[in-house]
Amino acid sequence: MTKNEKDDGSSAELEQSALFFHKYPRPGKLEIQATKPLGNQRDLAMAYSPGVAAPCLAIRDDPDAADDYTARGNLVAVVSNGSAVLGLGNIGPLASKPVMEGKAVLFKKFAGIDVFDIEIDAPDIERMVSVVSALEPTFGGINLEDIKSPECFVVERRLREMMDIPVFHDDQHGTAIIVAAAVLNGLGLAGKQLDEVKIVTSGAGAAALACLNLLVELGARRENIWVHDIEGLVYTGREVDMDEWKAIYAQPSDHHQLADNIDGADVFLGLSAAGVLKPELLARMADKPLIMALANPTPEIMPDIARAARPDAMICTGRSDFPNQVNNVLCFPYIFRGALDCGARTINEEMKTAAVRAIADLAQEEVSDVAARAYSGETPVFGPDYLIPSPFDPRLILRIAPAVAKAAADSGVARRPIADMEAYVDRLSIFVFRSGLIMKPLFNAAKVASRKRVIFGEGEDERVLRAAQVLIEENIATPILIGRPTIIASRLDRFGLKIRPGTDFEVVNPEDDPRFRSYVDDYFALVGRKGVIPEAARTIVRTNSTVIGALAVRRGEADALICGVEGRYQRHLRDVSQIIGPAEGVIDFAALSLLINQRGATFFVDTAVSLDPTAEQIAEVTIRAAAEIRRFGIRPRAALLSHSNFGSRDSDSALKMREAARLVREKAPELEADGEMHGDVAISELLRQRVMPDSTLRGEANLLVFPHLDAAAITLGVVKAATEALHVGPILLGGAMPAHILSPSVTSRGVVNMATLAVVEASYPAEPIC
């Protein structure tokens, strides 16, 4: 089989997979969901007639109130006439719909913005302007997409003049913003100034000209820019295939071919066709050239060929299988996020340049764990092969949206300037990590506490290494990593992390630590009468990192332990229980888990330890869990769950939960708690009032207490999967010293969260609830 035959087979398989993906289980990629409950007649009356009259009249009196009472402030129209669909050409509006739905999905996924995709049968400028401008009452912004040049310039310009909401042609400006960020970083690495470099382009369409316009806005000089299209150089006096946008870059020259003008070029910008830039031309470019070959799917020159011809070059491409991919999803969701949130009337040059600088600056930071997972092999670090961030870097929204919103306010186009930028970033953090505001009180407490030493059992794990860097940079904790120093050092280099063992953090080497003998003695003293012989104690201390970490905490060489990133929970719990042990007066350990989803924060207990706890254990765990919840700045409201609803059944399980509820009320009368009750009654105060009007629990329960481990673990897993909730924990309750056993599925952000909690626990004992 030839290479082409293989490619054809692979292409056919991809086509069939794509068709299946778009057809099943329901056609298309979008749906509309109600954001308000519509479960009864009153809800319907509020949503439509007669209740809907109130917001209608409020908007009539104050049009800006539409952002308060409707979805308009978070709604964007993705509009196309299908005249220039990327890679497909003029396929018409109907055939472009899958692309526009895809664009809508990106808006929602990356920035939480709702979208209606609107494909219009409007091949001419007048009809398109007329249709789109009439949509202003519906939308907070317009994203123009896949409209051919030069009509796209006219359409956007006229719509921006007519409409009082942002109009943004992403094919132009999205590409331009990312290109400009790459150029700034590339020239910075090369030691060159933007106002001095020679820029040669292949392509003079909407994207290419928008790139050049933005570079000029940032400081490039028009006389240093040489633009080529299918007719050759855009030169002074040329009449064939010219327009007012190209004419700005016309050069007085008799040399009209790309090969004639490439000498000494510092930047090549290609937005044209495959194979335009020949390898032999690269030798004539300046030192450390920046090559941006962005034609898709095959660029003007393949990056590997360009690298072979010019090893000193910095290369960007539109392809995802090479470094430095110029992908519009890097910016357009976040530009609209910032523009919508401040009520911008337009997206102006100041907002675009703010986005450029935010992207360029982010590339110079360490790569996040989420972004790193988008790569195979070694994690990239800022340099020739990493000029712009990964599209999957979750920090993009935290950098770009605030920068855009601030630029809108500073330039006077924001209707609702953001008064508290720090609070705004906190709100965006919820979207990024979904633990942002829930964890904020703990992060604040950890930062003002004396810096505690947190020892990590799995110190060689990538997630732990990334977490360690965050803990150090944020001044949250002093990490101690258990692992082999050479392995830790090599992995830090591979992942592009700056922290160094021995300088930024301590390493405990299980293969060679001077404290080994004393560790063995301490361990044997604890377990020698529990079936562990001296030789086995030596082997365990040498090979079991959880034992080493727990001993370090017990000996006062660390303040808290984090383990469980690898291995079974029960094994780690055995070691923690034997060495650290439960706190005085505690019956047994328990595990508290936190799920964060669109409904907010819900805690589940006991999700990992006791198989079938007694009523006394359940009462104790409920009170301890409530005290832990207060660390988050949340008022605990506990519901003791059962298949029985306030005495409706008298099974052993129901009686146990009924007795546990009684004990909770007796031991902690100030705690808002009740039971035994059904799960839906715990969540809905309306249902609870129907069956138990005098319940001591008000509002929605945020602490769900289960009768046994099966119920807790199963419910936690189902809710987590069904709601795509973020899991924080398990939080180990009842230890004499702070120690937490995580799960193998934890992310580096989860490790940071739990280490922060451990620091707070080590610094501030939980206030008892009684």
Short mmCIF file of N, CA and C in Angstrom, two decimals, residues 148 583 587 643:
data_model
loop_
_atom_site.label_atom_id
_atom_site.label_comp_id
_atom_site.label_asym_id
_atom_site.label_seq_id
_atom_site.Cartn_x
_atom_site.Cartn_y
_atom_site.Cartn_z
N LYS A 148 -15.92 35.91 2.99
CA LYS A 148 -14.78 36.11 2.08
C LYS A 148 -14.33 37.56 2.05
N ALA A 583 -7.07 11.37 66.80
CA ALA A 583 -6.97 12.36 67.87
C ALA A 583 -7.58 11.82 69.15
N ILE A 587 -13.35 8.19 67.99
CA ILE A 587 -13.64 6.75 67.86
C ILE A 587 -12.88 6.16 66.68
N HIS A 643 -33.33 5.58 53.83
CA HIS A 643 -34.50 5.24 53.02
C HIS A 643 -35.78 5.58 53.77
#
